[in-house]
Protein backbone atom coordinates (compact mmCIF):
# COMPACT_ATOMS: atom_id res chain seq x y z
CA UNK A 1 0.00 0.00 0.00
CA UNK A 2 1.41 3.37 -0.97
CA UNK A 3 1.86 6.05 1.67
CA UNK A 4 -0.77 8.74 2.02
CA UNK A 5 0.36 12.24 1.05
CA UNK A 6 0.39 14.64 3.98
CA UNK A 7 0.41 18.39 4.39
CA UNK A 8 3.70 19.61 5.84
CA UNK A 9 3.55 23.41 5.66
CA UNK A 10 4.63 25.24 8.79
CA UNK A 11 1.28 27.01 8.74
CA UNK A 12 -0.55 23.67 8.77
CA UNK A 13 1.76 20.89 9.97
CA UNK A 14 0.93 17.28 9.48
CA UNK A 15 -1.80 16.18 11.86
CA UNK A 16 -3.11 19.70 12.51
CA UNK A 17 -6.13 21.42 11.07
CA UNK A 18 -5.60 23.03 7.67
CA UNK A 19 -6.12 26.75 8.15
CA UNK A 20 -7.14 27.52 4.58
CA UNK A 21 -9.74 24.74 4.60
CA UNK A 22 -11.25 25.86 7.93
CA UNK A 23 -11.39 29.46 6.71
CA UNK A 24 -12.86 28.43 3.34
CA UNK A 25 -15.47 26.27 5.06
CA UNK A 26 -16.27 29.11 7.46
CA UNK A 27 -16.71 31.54 4.56
CA UNK A 28 -19.06 29.03 2.95
CA UNK A 29 -21.14 28.78 6.14
CA UNK A 30 -21.35 32.59 6.31
CA UNK A 31 -22.45 32.60 2.65
CA UNK A 32 -25.09 30.00 3.47
CA UNK A 33 -26.43 32.12 6.34
CA UNK A 34 -26.58 35.12 4.02
CA UNK A 35 -28.41 33.55 1.08
CA UNK A 36 -30.69 31.24 3.08
CA UNK A 37 -31.97 34.01 5.32
CA UNK A 38 -32.20 36.81 2.76
CA UNK A 39 -33.20 34.88 -0.35
CA UNK A 40 -36.94 35.56 -0.16
CA UNK A 41 -36.77 39.32 0.44
CA UNK A 42 -37.57 41.72 -2.40
CA UNK A 43 -34.78 44.08 -1.29
CA UNK A 44 -32.06 41.53 -2.10
CA UNK A 45 -30.53 41.71 -5.61
CA UNK A 46 -31.41 38.78 -7.87
CA UNK A 47 -27.83 37.48 -8.06
CA UNK A 48 -27.98 36.52 -4.36
CA UNK A 49 -31.11 34.37 -4.80
CA UNK A 50 -31.73 30.86 -6.12
CA UNK A 51 -33.47 30.86 -9.51
CA UNK A 52 -32.76 27.35 -10.87
CA UNK A 53 -32.36 28.77 -14.39
CA UNK A 54 -28.76 30.00 -14.10
CA UNK A 55 -25.86 29.98 -11.65
CA UNK A 56 -26.26 32.84 -9.18
CA UNK A 57 -24.01 33.63 -6.23
CA UNK A 58 -26.45 31.69 -4.03
CA UNK A 59 -25.89 28.62 -6.21
CA UNK A 60 -22.12 28.66 -5.56
CA UNK A 61 -22.52 27.97 -1.84
CA UNK A 62 -23.65 24.33 -1.75
CA UNK A 63 -20.94 23.16 -4.21
CA UNK A 64 -18.31 24.75 -1.95
CA UNK A 65 -19.46 22.49 0.89
CA UNK A 66 -18.94 19.49 -1.41
CA UNK A 67 -15.52 20.78 -2.45
CA UNK A 68 -14.53 21.03 1.24
CA UNK A 69 -16.02 17.59 1.94
CA UNK A 70 -14.01 16.06 -0.90
CA UNK A 71 -10.79 17.70 0.31
CA UNK A 72 -11.24 16.43 3.88
CA UNK A 73 -12.60 13.05 2.72
CA UNK A 74 -9.45 12.28 0.74
CA UNK A 75 -7.23 13.41 3.63
CA UNK A 76 -8.97 11.40 6.35
CA UNK A 77 -9.54 8.29 4.23
CA UNK A 78 -5.86 8.01 3.32
CA UNK A 79 -4.87 8.48 6.95
CA UNK A 80 -7.32 5.79 8.07
CA UNK A 81 -5.93 3.41 5.46
CA UNK A 82 -2.55 3.77 7.16
CA UNK A 83 -3.86 3.36 10.71
CA UNK A 84 -6.94 1.11 10.39
CA UNK A 85 -6.62 -0.66 7.06
CA UNK A 86 -9.17 -0.79 4.28
CA UNK A 87 -11.90 -2.33 6.45
CA UNK A 88 -11.68 0.33 9.13
CA UNK A 89 -11.50 3.17 6.60
CA UNK A 90 -14.54 1.96 4.66
CA UNK A 91 -16.52 1.32 7.85
CA UNK A 92 -15.82 4.86 9.05
CA UNK A 93 -17.08 6.33 5.76
CA UNK A 94 -20.24 4.23 5.82
CA UNK A 95 -20.99 5.16 9.44
CA UNK A 96 -20.53 8.85 8.75
CA UNK A 97 -22.46 8.81 5.48
CA UNK A 98 -25.40 6.84 6.85
CA UNK A 99 -25.39 9.11 9.90
CA UNK A 100 -25.66 12.17 7.65
CA UNK A 101 -28.52 10.58 5.70
CA UNK A 102 -30.35 9.79 8.95
CA UNK A 103 -29.79 13.33 10.22
CA UNK A 104 -31.04 14.66 6.90
CA UNK A 105 -34.19 12.56 7.25
CA UNK A 106 -34.83 14.13 10.67
CA UNK A 107 -34.21 17.68 9.42
CA UNK A 108 -35.84 17.56 5.97
CA UNK A 109 -38.51 14.85 6.44
CA UNK A 110 -40.09 12.94 3.57
CA UNK A 111 -42.85 14.06 1.21
CA UNK A 112 -46.51 13.92 2.10
CA UNK A 113 -48.47 12.87 5.17
CA UNK A 114 -51.60 10.99 6.18
CA UNK A 115 -54.19 12.44 8.54
CA UNK A 116 -56.07 9.28 9.43
CA UNK A 117 -55.44 5.57 9.75
CA UNK A 118 -57.69 5.03 6.75
CA UNK A 119 -55.46 7.24 4.60
CA UNK A 120 -52.41 5.36 5.86
CA UNK A 121 -53.96 2.02 4.89
CA UNK A 122 -55.03 3.34 1.50
CA UNK A 123 -51.52 4.65 0.80
CA UNK A 124 -49.86 1.37 1.71
CA UNK A 125 -46.16 0.57 1.64
CA UNK A 126 -45.94 0.74 -2.14
CA UNK A 127 -47.63 4.14 -2.25
CA UNK A 128 -45.40 5.43 0.54
CA UNK A 129 -42.22 4.33 -1.22
CA UNK A 130 -43.44 5.75 -4.54
CA UNK A 131 -44.32 9.20 -3.18
CA UNK A 132 -42.31 9.92 -0.03
CA UNK A 133 -38.79 10.03 -1.49
CA UNK A 134 -39.11 12.43 -4.41
CA UNK A 135 -38.18 15.90 -3.14
CA UNK A 136 -37.78 16.97 0.49
CA UNK A 137 -35.26 14.37 1.60
CA UNK A 138 -32.68 15.10 -1.10
CA UNK A 139 -30.95 18.16 0.25
CA UNK A 140 -27.43 18.99 1.38
CA UNK A 141 -26.72 16.46 4.15
CA UNK A 142 -28.36 13.55 2.35
CA UNK A 143 -26.54 14.41 -0.88
CA UNK A 144 -23.22 14.54 0.98
CA UNK A 145 -23.91 11.12 2.48
CA UNK A 146 -25.01 9.54 -0.81
CA UNK A 147 -22.19 11.11 -2.82
CA UNK A 148 -19.59 10.02 -0.28
CA UNK A 149 -20.78 6.43 -0.61
CA UNK A 150 -20.92 6.68 -4.41
CA UNK A 151 -17.28 7.82 -4.74
CA UNK A 152 -15.98 5.45 -2.05
CA UNK A 153 -14.58 2.95 -4.61
CA UNK A 154 -12.21 5.61 -6.03
CA UNK A 155 -11.52 8.05 -3.19
CA UNK A 156 -8.15 6.40 -2.44
CA UNK A 157 -7.28 5.93 -6.12
CA UNK A 158 -5.00 8.04 -8.27
CA UNK A 159 -6.04 11.22 -10.03
CA UNK A 160 -6.78 9.51 -13.35
CA UNK A 161 -9.23 7.08 -11.76
CA UNK A 162 -11.04 9.86 -9.93
CA UNK A 163 -11.28 12.06 -13.01
CA UNK A 164 -12.53 9.07 -15.01
CA UNK A 165 -15.14 8.30 -12.36
CA UNK A 166 -16.21 11.96 -12.38
CA UNK A 167 -16.66 11.89 -16.16
CA UNK A 168 -18.53 8.57 -16.13
CA UNK A 169 -20.87 9.80 -13.38
CA UNK A 170 -21.55 12.96 -15.38
CA UNK A 171 -22.23 11.02 -18.59
CA UNK A 172 -24.57 8.67 -16.73
CA UNK A 173 -26.47 11.66 -15.34
CA UNK A 174 -26.68 13.17 -18.82
CA UNK A 175 -27.99 9.94 -20.37
CA UNK A 176 -30.63 9.53 -17.65
CA UNK A 177 -31.56 13.21 -17.92
CA UNK A 178 -32.01 12.91 -21.69
CA UNK A 179 -34.11 9.79 -21.23
CA UNK A 180 -36.48 10.93 -18.48
CA UNK A 181 -34.83 12.43 -15.42
CA UNK A 182 -34.58 16.09 -16.38
CA UNK A 183 -38.33 16.34 -17.03
CA UNK A 184 -39.05 14.35 -13.86
CA UNK A 185 -36.93 16.43 -11.48
CA UNK A 186 -37.86 19.75 -13.11
CA UNK A 187 -41.62 19.19 -12.97
CA UNK A 188 -41.85 17.72 -9.46
CA UNK A 189 -40.24 20.25 -8.79
CA UNK A 190 -37.13 18.67 -7.34
CA UNK A 191 -34.51 20.29 -5.18
CA UNK A 192 -30.70 20.20 -5.33
CA UNK A 193 -30.69 17.66 -8.14
CA UNK A 194 -33.23 15.26 -6.66
CA UNK A 195 -32.67 11.55 -5.96
CA UNK A 196 -30.02 11.14 -8.69
CA UNK A 197 -28.24 14.36 -7.82
CA UNK A 198 -25.33 12.47 -6.27
CA UNK A 199 -24.14 11.66 -9.80
CA UNK A 200 -23.23 15.29 -10.47
CA UNK A 201 -22.48 16.38 -6.89
CA UNK A 202 -19.61 13.97 -7.46
CA UNK A 203 -17.96 16.71 -9.56
CA UNK A 204 -17.16 19.29 -6.84
CA UNK A 205 -16.47 16.55 -4.28
CA UNK A 206 -13.80 14.87 -6.41
CA UNK A 207 -12.36 18.22 -7.53
CA UNK A 208 -11.90 18.91 -3.82
CA UNK A 209 -10.07 15.60 -3.41
CA UNK A 210 -7.73 16.52 -6.26
CA UNK A 211 -7.07 19.90 -4.62
CA UNK A 212 -5.96 18.07 -1.47
CA UNK A 213 -3.48 16.00 -3.49
CA UNK A 214 -2.01 19.13 -5.02
CA UNK A 215 -1.71 20.98 -1.72
CA UNK A 216 -0.22 17.94 0.00
CA UNK A 217 2.82 18.31 -2.26
CA UNK A 218 3.52 21.82 -1.00
CA UNK A 219 2.11 25.34 -1.20
CA UNK A 220 4.57 26.79 -3.68
CA UNK A 221 2.86 27.77 -6.93
CA UNK A 222 -0.49 26.36 -5.84
CA UNK A 223 -2.39 29.65 -5.86
CA UNK A 224 -1.70 30.24 -9.54
CA UNK A 225 -2.29 26.56 -10.30
CA UNK A 226 -5.66 26.52 -8.54
CA UNK A 227 -6.79 29.76 -10.17
CA UNK A 228 -5.73 28.45 -13.58
CA UNK A 229 -7.42 25.08 -13.19
CA UNK A 230 -10.47 26.75 -11.67
CA UNK A 231 -10.78 29.08 -14.64
CA UNK A 232 -10.45 26.16 -17.07
CA UNK A 233 -13.10 24.10 -15.26
CA UNK A 234 -15.44 27.11 -15.16
CA UNK A 235 -14.93 27.59 -18.91
CA UNK A 236 -15.78 23.91 -19.51
CA UNK A 237 -18.95 24.32 -17.45
CA UNK A 238 -19.99 27.37 -19.45
CA UNK A 239 -19.19 25.61 -22.75
CA UNK A 240 -21.43 22.71 -21.72
CA UNK A 241 -24.26 25.18 -21.05
CA UNK A 242 -24.00 26.29 -24.70
CA UNK A 243 -24.50 22.78 -26.13
CA UNK A 244 -28.20 23.29 -26.79
CA UNK A 245 -27.26 25.20 -29.93
CA UNK A 246 -26.99 28.83 -28.82
CA UNK A 247 -24.60 30.96 -26.82
CA UNK A 248 -25.80 30.89 -23.21
CA UNK A 249 -25.90 33.91 -20.95
CA UNK A 250 -22.77 34.03 -18.77
CA UNK A 251 -22.97 32.81 -15.17
CA UNK A 252 -24.54 35.23 -12.68
CA UNK A 253 -26.64 36.76 -15.48
CA UNK A 254 -30.32 35.84 -15.89
CA UNK A 255 -30.95 34.02 -19.20
CA UNK A 256 -33.53 35.05 -21.76
CA UNK A 257 -34.36 31.56 -23.00
CA UNK A 258 -36.08 28.50 -21.59
CA UNK A 259 -34.39 25.93 -19.38
CA UNK A 260 -32.98 22.75 -20.91
CA UNK A 261 -30.90 19.91 -19.53
CA UNK A 262 -27.79 21.93 -20.52
CA UNK A 263 -28.78 24.96 -18.43
CA UNK A 264 -26.89 25.72 -15.23
CA UNK A 265 -29.57 24.67 -12.75
CA UNK A 266 -29.28 23.69 -9.10
CA UNK A 267 -32.78 22.20 -9.19
CA UNK A 268 -31.77 19.83 -11.98
CA UNK A 269 -28.24 19.27 -10.66
CA UNK A 270 -27.06 19.81 -14.23
CA UNK A 271 -23.56 18.97 -15.43
CA UNK A 272 -22.93 22.52 -16.61
CA UNK A 273 -23.87 24.00 -13.24
CA UNK A 274 -21.80 21.68 -11.09
CA UNK A 275 -18.81 21.79 -13.41
CA UNK A 276 -18.79 25.59 -13.36
CA UNK A 277 -19.40 25.66 -9.60
CA UNK A 278 -16.57 23.19 -8.96
CA UNK A 279 -14.17 25.42 -10.86
CA UNK A 280 -15.47 28.47 -9.01
CA UNK A 281 -14.93 26.66 -5.70
CA UNK A 282 -11.34 25.84 -6.63
CA UNK A 283 -10.62 29.45 -7.59
CA UNK A 284 -12.15 30.77 -4.37
CA UNK A 285 -10.18 28.24 -2.33
CA UNK A 286 -7.00 29.52 -3.99
CA UNK A 287 -7.65 32.91 -2.37
CA UNK A 288 -7.77 31.26 1.06
CA UNK A 289 -4.54 29.38 0.40
CA UNK A 290 -2.92 32.70 -0.49
CA UNK A 291 -4.37 34.62 2.45
CA UNK A 292 -4.22 31.94 5.16
CA UNK A 293 -1.58 29.32 4.39
CA UNK A 294 0.87 31.73 2.75
CA UNK A 295 -0.13 35.07 4.25
CA UNK A 296 -0.88 33.87 7.77
CA UNK A 297 -4.24 35.65 7.89
CA UNK A 298 -7.31 34.33 9.72
CA UNK A 299 -10.75 35.74 10.45
CA UNK A 300 -12.19 34.66 13.79
CA UNK A 301 -15.72 34.48 12.38
CA UNK A 302 -14.61 32.07 9.63
CA UNK A 303 -12.62 29.99 12.15
CA UNK A 304 -15.63 29.62 14.45
CA UNK A 305 -18.04 28.59 11.72
CA UNK A 306 -15.46 26.52 9.84
CA UNK A 307 -14.66 24.32 12.82
CA UNK A 308 -18.32 23.69 13.58
CA UNK A 309 -20.01 23.79 10.18
CA UNK A 310 -22.44 20.94 10.91
CA UNK A 311 -23.68 22.57 14.12
CA UNK A 312 -24.14 25.87 12.26
CA UNK A 313 -26.04 24.10 9.50
CA UNK A 314 -28.46 22.48 11.96
CA UNK A 315 -28.89 25.65 14.03
CA UNK A 316 -29.37 28.28 11.34
CA UNK A 317 -32.85 27.27 10.24
CA UNK A 318 -34.04 27.20 13.86
CA UNK A 319 -32.77 30.73 14.41
CA UNK A 320 -34.38 31.88 11.15
CA UNK A 321 -37.68 30.44 12.33
CA UNK A 322 -37.51 32.66 15.41
CA UNK A 323 -36.72 35.86 13.48
CA UNK A 324 -38.60 35.66 10.16
CA UNK A 325 -42.24 35.64 11.34
CA UNK A 326 -42.07 39.42 11.70
CA UNK A 327 -40.10 40.05 8.52
CA UNK A 328 -42.40 40.31 5.46
CA UNK A 329 -40.85 39.67 2.07
CA UNK A 330 -41.48 43.28 0.97
CA UNK A 331 -39.76 44.86 4.01
CA UNK A 332 -37.43 47.81 3.27
CA UNK A 333 -33.70 47.18 2.98
CA UNK A 334 -32.83 48.74 6.37
CA UNK A 335 -35.32 46.47 8.14
CA UNK A 336 -34.05 43.39 6.30
CA UNK A 337 -30.45 44.30 7.16
CA UNK A 338 -31.35 44.74 10.83
CA UNK A 339 -33.13 41.39 10.90
CA UNK A 340 -30.18 39.68 9.29
CA UNK A 341 -27.82 41.27 11.80
CA UNK A 342 -29.86 39.87 14.68
CA UNK A 343 -30.09 36.47 13.00
CA UNK A 344 -26.36 36.34 12.25
CA UNK A 345 -25.45 37.51 15.72
CA UNK A 346 -27.52 34.80 17.41
CA UNK A 347 -25.98 32.11 15.22
CA UNK A 348 -22.50 33.40 15.99
CA UNK A 349 -23.14 33.56 19.74
CA UNK A 350 -24.21 29.92 19.83
CA UNK A 351 -21.41 28.59 17.59
CA UNK A 352 -18.76 30.74 19.26
CA UNK A 353 -19.84 29.39 22.67
CA UNK A 354 -19.53 25.83 21.41
CA UNK A 355 -16.12 26.60 19.94
CA UNK A 356 -14.77 28.19 23.12
CA UNK A 357 -16.12 25.24 25.10
CA UNK A 358 -14.32 22.79 22.81
CA UNK A 359 -17.60 21.29 21.58
CA UNK A 360 -17.57 20.44 17.88
CA UNK A 361 -20.33 18.46 16.19
CA UNK A 362 -19.02 15.94 13.68
CA UNK A 363 -20.21 12.75 12.06
XYZ file of C-alpha atoms in Angstrom:
363
model
C 0.000 0.000 0.000
C 1.408 3.368 -0.970
C 1.856 6.053 1.672
C -0.772 8.742 2.021
C 0.359 12.244 1.052
C 0.386 14.638 3.982
C 0.412 18.388 4.386
C 3.696 19.605 5.836
C 3.547 23.408 5.658
C 4.633 25.240 8.794
C 1.277 27.012 8.737
C -0.547 23.670 8.771
C 1.758 20.895 9.970
C 0.926 17.275 9.480
C -1.805 16.184 11.857
C -3.109 19.699 12.509
C -6.135 21.418 11.074
C -5.595 23.030 7.674
C -6.122 26.752 8.153
C -7.142 27.525 4.582
C -9.741 24.736 4.604
C -11.249 25.864 7.925
C -11.394 29.461 6.713
C -12.863 28.431 3.342
C -15.468 26.274 5.058
C -16.266 29.105 7.459
C -16.714 31.536 4.565
C -19.062 29.032 2.952
C -21.135 28.784 6.141
C -21.350 32.590 6.308
C -22.448 32.601 2.653
C -25.094 30.004 3.474
C -26.433 32.115 6.338
C -26.577 35.118 4.024
C -28.412 33.547 1.082
C -30.695 31.235 3.079
C -31.971 34.007 5.317
C -32.197 36.812 2.762
C -33.198 34.881 -0.346
C -36.937 35.556 -0.156
C -36.774 39.322 0.440
C -37.574 41.717 -2.400
C -34.784 44.075 -1.293
C -32.057 41.534 -2.095
C -30.531 41.712 -5.613
C -31.413 38.784 -7.873
C -27.829 37.483 -8.062
C -27.984 36.524 -4.364
C -31.109 34.365 -4.796
C -31.734 30.863 -6.121
C -33.475 30.855 -9.512
C -32.765 27.351 -10.875
C -32.364 28.769 -14.390
C -28.759 30.000 -14.104
C -25.860 29.982 -11.649
C -26.263 32.841 -9.183
C -24.011 33.627 -6.230
C -26.453 31.689 -4.031
C -25.886 28.620 -6.206
C -22.125 28.664 -5.559
C -22.519 27.973 -1.841
C -23.646 24.333 -1.748
C -20.937 23.159 -4.211
C -18.312 24.749 -1.951
C -19.459 22.488 0.887
C -18.938 19.493 -1.410
C -15.516 20.775 -2.446
C -14.528 21.033 1.236
C -16.018 17.592 1.944
C -14.007 16.056 -0.898
C -10.791 17.701 0.309
C -11.244 16.432 3.881
C -12.599 13.050 2.721
C -9.450 12.283 0.741
C -7.229 13.409 3.630
C -8.970 11.400 6.348
C -9.537 8.289 4.229
C -5.865 8.005 3.319
C -4.865 8.476 6.948
C -7.319 5.793 8.069
C -5.925 3.411 5.462
C -2.546 3.769 7.161
C -3.863 3.359 10.707
C -6.938 1.114 10.391
C -6.618 -0.657 7.058
C -9.173 -0.790 4.276
C -11.904 -2.329 6.449
C -11.684 0.331 9.133
C -11.504 3.167 6.600
C -14.544 1.955 4.665
C -16.523 1.316 7.850
C -15.824 4.863 9.050
C -17.081 6.333 5.757
C -20.242 4.234 5.820
C -20.993 5.162 9.444
C -20.535 8.850 8.746
C -22.464 8.809 5.476
C -25.402 6.840 6.852
C -25.393 9.111 9.903
C -25.665 12.168 7.646
C -28.518 10.577 5.700
C -30.353 9.792 8.946
C -29.792 13.328 10.223
C -31.037 14.658 6.899
C -34.193 12.561 7.254
C -34.832 14.125 10.671
C -34.214 17.683 9.418
C -35.843 17.555 5.971
C -38.507 14.852 6.436
C -40.092 12.943 3.565
C -42.847 14.060 1.206
C -46.511 13.918 2.097
C -48.465 12.866 5.166
C -51.598 10.989 6.181
C -54.188 12.441 8.544
C -56.067 9.284 9.429
C -55.441 5.567 9.747
C -57.686 5.030 6.747
C -55.457 7.239 4.602
C -52.406 5.356 5.858
C -53.955 2.024 4.888
C -55.030 3.341 1.496
C -51.522 4.648 0.795
C -49.858 1.372 1.715
C -46.160 0.570 1.643
C -45.944 0.744 -2.137
C -47.629 4.139 -2.253
C -45.397 5.426 0.538
C -42.216 4.328 -1.216
C -43.439 5.753 -4.538
C -44.319 9.205 -3.178
C -42.312 9.916 -0.029
C -38.794 10.034 -1.491
C -39.106 12.430 -4.412
C -38.183 15.897 -3.142
C -37.775 16.972 0.487
C -35.256 14.375 1.598
C -32.678 15.098 -1.098
C -30.953 18.159 0.249
C -27.430 18.986 1.385
C -26.724 16.458 4.155
C -28.363 13.551 2.348
C -26.536 14.406 -0.879
C -23.218 14.544 0.980
C -23.914 11.119 2.483
C -25.007 9.539 -0.811
C -22.195 11.106 -2.823
C -19.586 10.017 -0.276
C -20.782 6.433 -0.605
C -20.921 6.685 -4.408
C -17.282 7.817 -4.739
C -15.982 5.451 -2.047
C -14.577 2.950 -4.614
C -12.210 5.609 -6.025
C -11.515 8.052 -3.187
C -8.155 6.399 -2.443
C -7.281 5.932 -6.124
C -5.002 8.037 -8.271
C -6.040 11.224 -10.026
C -6.785 9.514 -13.352
C -9.227 7.078 -11.761
C -11.042 9.861 -9.934
C -11.282 12.058 -13.007
C -12.528 9.072 -15.009
C -15.135 8.299 -12.362
C -16.209 11.960 -12.377
C -16.658 11.889 -16.158
C -18.527 8.572 -16.131
C -20.873 9.798 -13.378
C -21.554 12.958 -15.379
C -22.229 11.021 -18.588
C -24.571 8.665 -16.734
C -26.473 11.658 -15.340
C -26.683 13.169 -18.823
C -27.989 9.936 -20.368
C -30.629 9.528 -17.652
C -31.563 13.215 -17.918
C -32.014 12.908 -21.690
C -34.109 9.786 -21.230
C -36.484 10.935 -18.477
C -34.825 12.433 -15.422
C -34.577 16.093 -16.384
C -38.330 16.339 -17.026
C -39.045 14.347 -13.860
C -36.933 16.434 -11.484
C -37.859 19.748 -13.108
C -41.617 19.189 -12.973
C -41.854 17.717 -9.462
C -40.242 20.251 -8.788
C -37.132 18.669 -7.341
C -34.513 20.294 -5.177
C -30.700 20.204 -5.333
C -30.691 17.661 -8.135
C -33.235 15.258 -6.663
C -32.667 11.546 -5.964
C -30.019 11.143 -8.688
C -28.237 14.364 -7.821
C -25.329 12.469 -6.269
C -24.135 11.658 -9.796
C -23.228 15.287 -10.475
C -22.485 16.376 -6.887
C -19.605 13.970 -7.463
C -17.962 16.711 -9.564
C -17.165 19.287 -6.836
C -16.469 16.551 -4.278
C -13.801 14.873 -6.408
C -12.358 18.217 -7.526
C -11.902 18.912 -3.815
C -10.075 15.597 -3.406
C -7.732 16.522 -6.257
C -7.069 19.896 -4.621
C -5.964 18.067 -1.473
C -3.482 16.001 -3.485
C -2.007 19.126 -5.021
C -1.715 20.976 -1.716
C -0.217 17.936 0.002
C 2.822 18.307 -2.264
C 3.516 21.823 -0.996
C 2.109 25.343 -1.197
C 4.574 26.789 -3.681
C 2.863 27.768 -6.926
C -0.485 26.359 -5.837
C -2.390 29.647 -5.863
C -1.704 30.241 -9.542
C -2.290 26.560 -10.296
C -5.657 26.515 -8.537
C -6.787 29.755 -10.167
C -5.734 28.452 -13.583
C -7.425 25.084 -13.190
C -10.471 26.750 -11.665
C -10.780 29.083 -14.645
C -10.447 26.155 -17.069
C -13.104 24.095 -15.264
C -15.437 27.112 -15.164
C -14.925 27.595 -18.913
C -15.777 23.915 -19.513
C -18.952 24.322 -17.453
C -19.985 27.368 -19.452
C -19.186 25.607 -22.746
C -21.432 22.708 -21.721
C -24.262 25.180 -21.049
C -23.996 26.288 -24.696
C -24.497 22.782 -26.129
C -28.200 23.286 -26.794
C -27.265 25.204 -29.925
C -26.993 28.826 -28.816
C -24.598 30.965 -26.820
C -25.799 30.894 -23.211
C -25.904 33.912 -20.953
C -22.771 34.027 -18.773
C -22.972 32.808 -15.173
C -24.536 35.230 -12.677
C -26.642 36.755 -15.476
C -30.320 35.839 -15.893
C -30.947 34.017 -19.198
C -33.531 35.047 -21.762
C -34.364 31.556 -22.998
C -36.082 28.498 -21.594
C -34.387 25.934 -19.375
C -32.980 22.750 -20.907
C -30.905 19.907 -19.529
C -27.787 21.925 -20.522
C -28.778 24.964 -18.425
C -26.892 25.715 -15.225
C -29.571 24.665 -12.753
C -29.276 23.692 -9.100
C -32.777 22.197 -9.193
C -31.766 19.828 -11.983
C -28.241 19.271 -10.663
C -27.057 19.814 -14.227
C -23.557 18.970 -15.426
C -22.926 22.519 -16.609
C -23.874 24.002 -13.240
C -21.803 21.678 -11.090
C -18.807 21.788 -13.409
C -18.789 25.589 -13.361
C -19.401 25.662 -9.598
C -16.573 23.185 -8.960
C -14.167 25.424 -10.856
C -15.469 28.468 -9.011
C -14.929 26.663 -5.697
C -11.336 25.842 -6.625
C -10.620 29.454 -7.589
C -12.154 30.772 -4.368
C -10.180 28.239 -2.331
C -6.999 29.519 -3.990
C -7.654 32.906 -2.371
C -7.773 31.257 1.056
C -4.538 29.379 0.396
C -2.920 32.701 -0.485
C -4.366 34.619 2.452
C -4.224 31.943 5.164
C -1.576 29.323 4.389
C 0.872 31.734 2.750
C -0.134 35.074 4.251
C -0.877 33.871 7.773
C -4.239 35.655 7.894
C -7.309 34.334 9.716
C -10.747 35.741 10.448
C -12.195 34.664 13.785
C -15.716 34.479 12.378
C -14.605 32.067 9.634
C -12.622 29.985 12.150
C -15.628 29.621 14.450
C -18.041 28.593 11.721
C -15.459 26.523 9.836
C -14.658 24.321 12.820
C -18.325 23.688 13.583
C -20.012 23.785 10.178
C -22.444 20.945 10.910
C -23.681 22.570 14.117
C -24.135 25.873 12.265
C -26.039 24.097 9.503
C -28.457 22.485 11.965
C -28.890 25.645 14.033
C -29.365 28.284 11.340
C -32.850 27.271 10.239
C -34.041 27.201 13.859
C -32.775 30.732 14.408
C -34.380 31.885 11.155
C -37.685 30.436 12.329
C -37.513 32.658 15.410
C -36.721 35.860 13.475
C -38.603 35.656 10.165
C -42.243 35.643 11.344
C -42.068 39.422 11.696
C -40.104 40.050 8.518
C -42.405 40.307 5.460
C -40.853 39.667 2.068
C -41.479 43.280 0.970
C -39.759 44.857 4.011
C -37.426 47.806 3.270
C -33.695 47.182 2.983
C -32.829 48.739 6.367
C -35.317 46.472 8.141
C -34.053 43.390 6.303
C -30.451 44.299 7.163
C -31.345 44.745 10.833
C -33.134 41.391 10.902
C -30.179 39.679 9.290
C -27.822 41.271 11.801
C -29.859 39.866 14.684
C -30.089 36.470 13.000
C -26.362 36.337 12.249
C -25.451 37.511 15.722
C -27.521 34.797 17.413
C -25.975 32.110 15.224
C -22.496 33.402 15.992
C -23.135 33.561 19.740
C -24.207 29.918 19.834
C -21.411 28.591 17.592
C -18.759 30.744 19.264
C -19.839 29.394 22.675
C -19.534 25.832 21.408
C -16.117 26.599 19.937
C -14.767 28.186 23.123
C -16.123 25.238 25.104
C -14.324 22.792 22.814
C -17.596 21.293 21.580
C -17.567 20.440 17.879
C -20.332 18.458 16.191
C -19.019 15.945 13.677
C -20.207 12.754 12.062
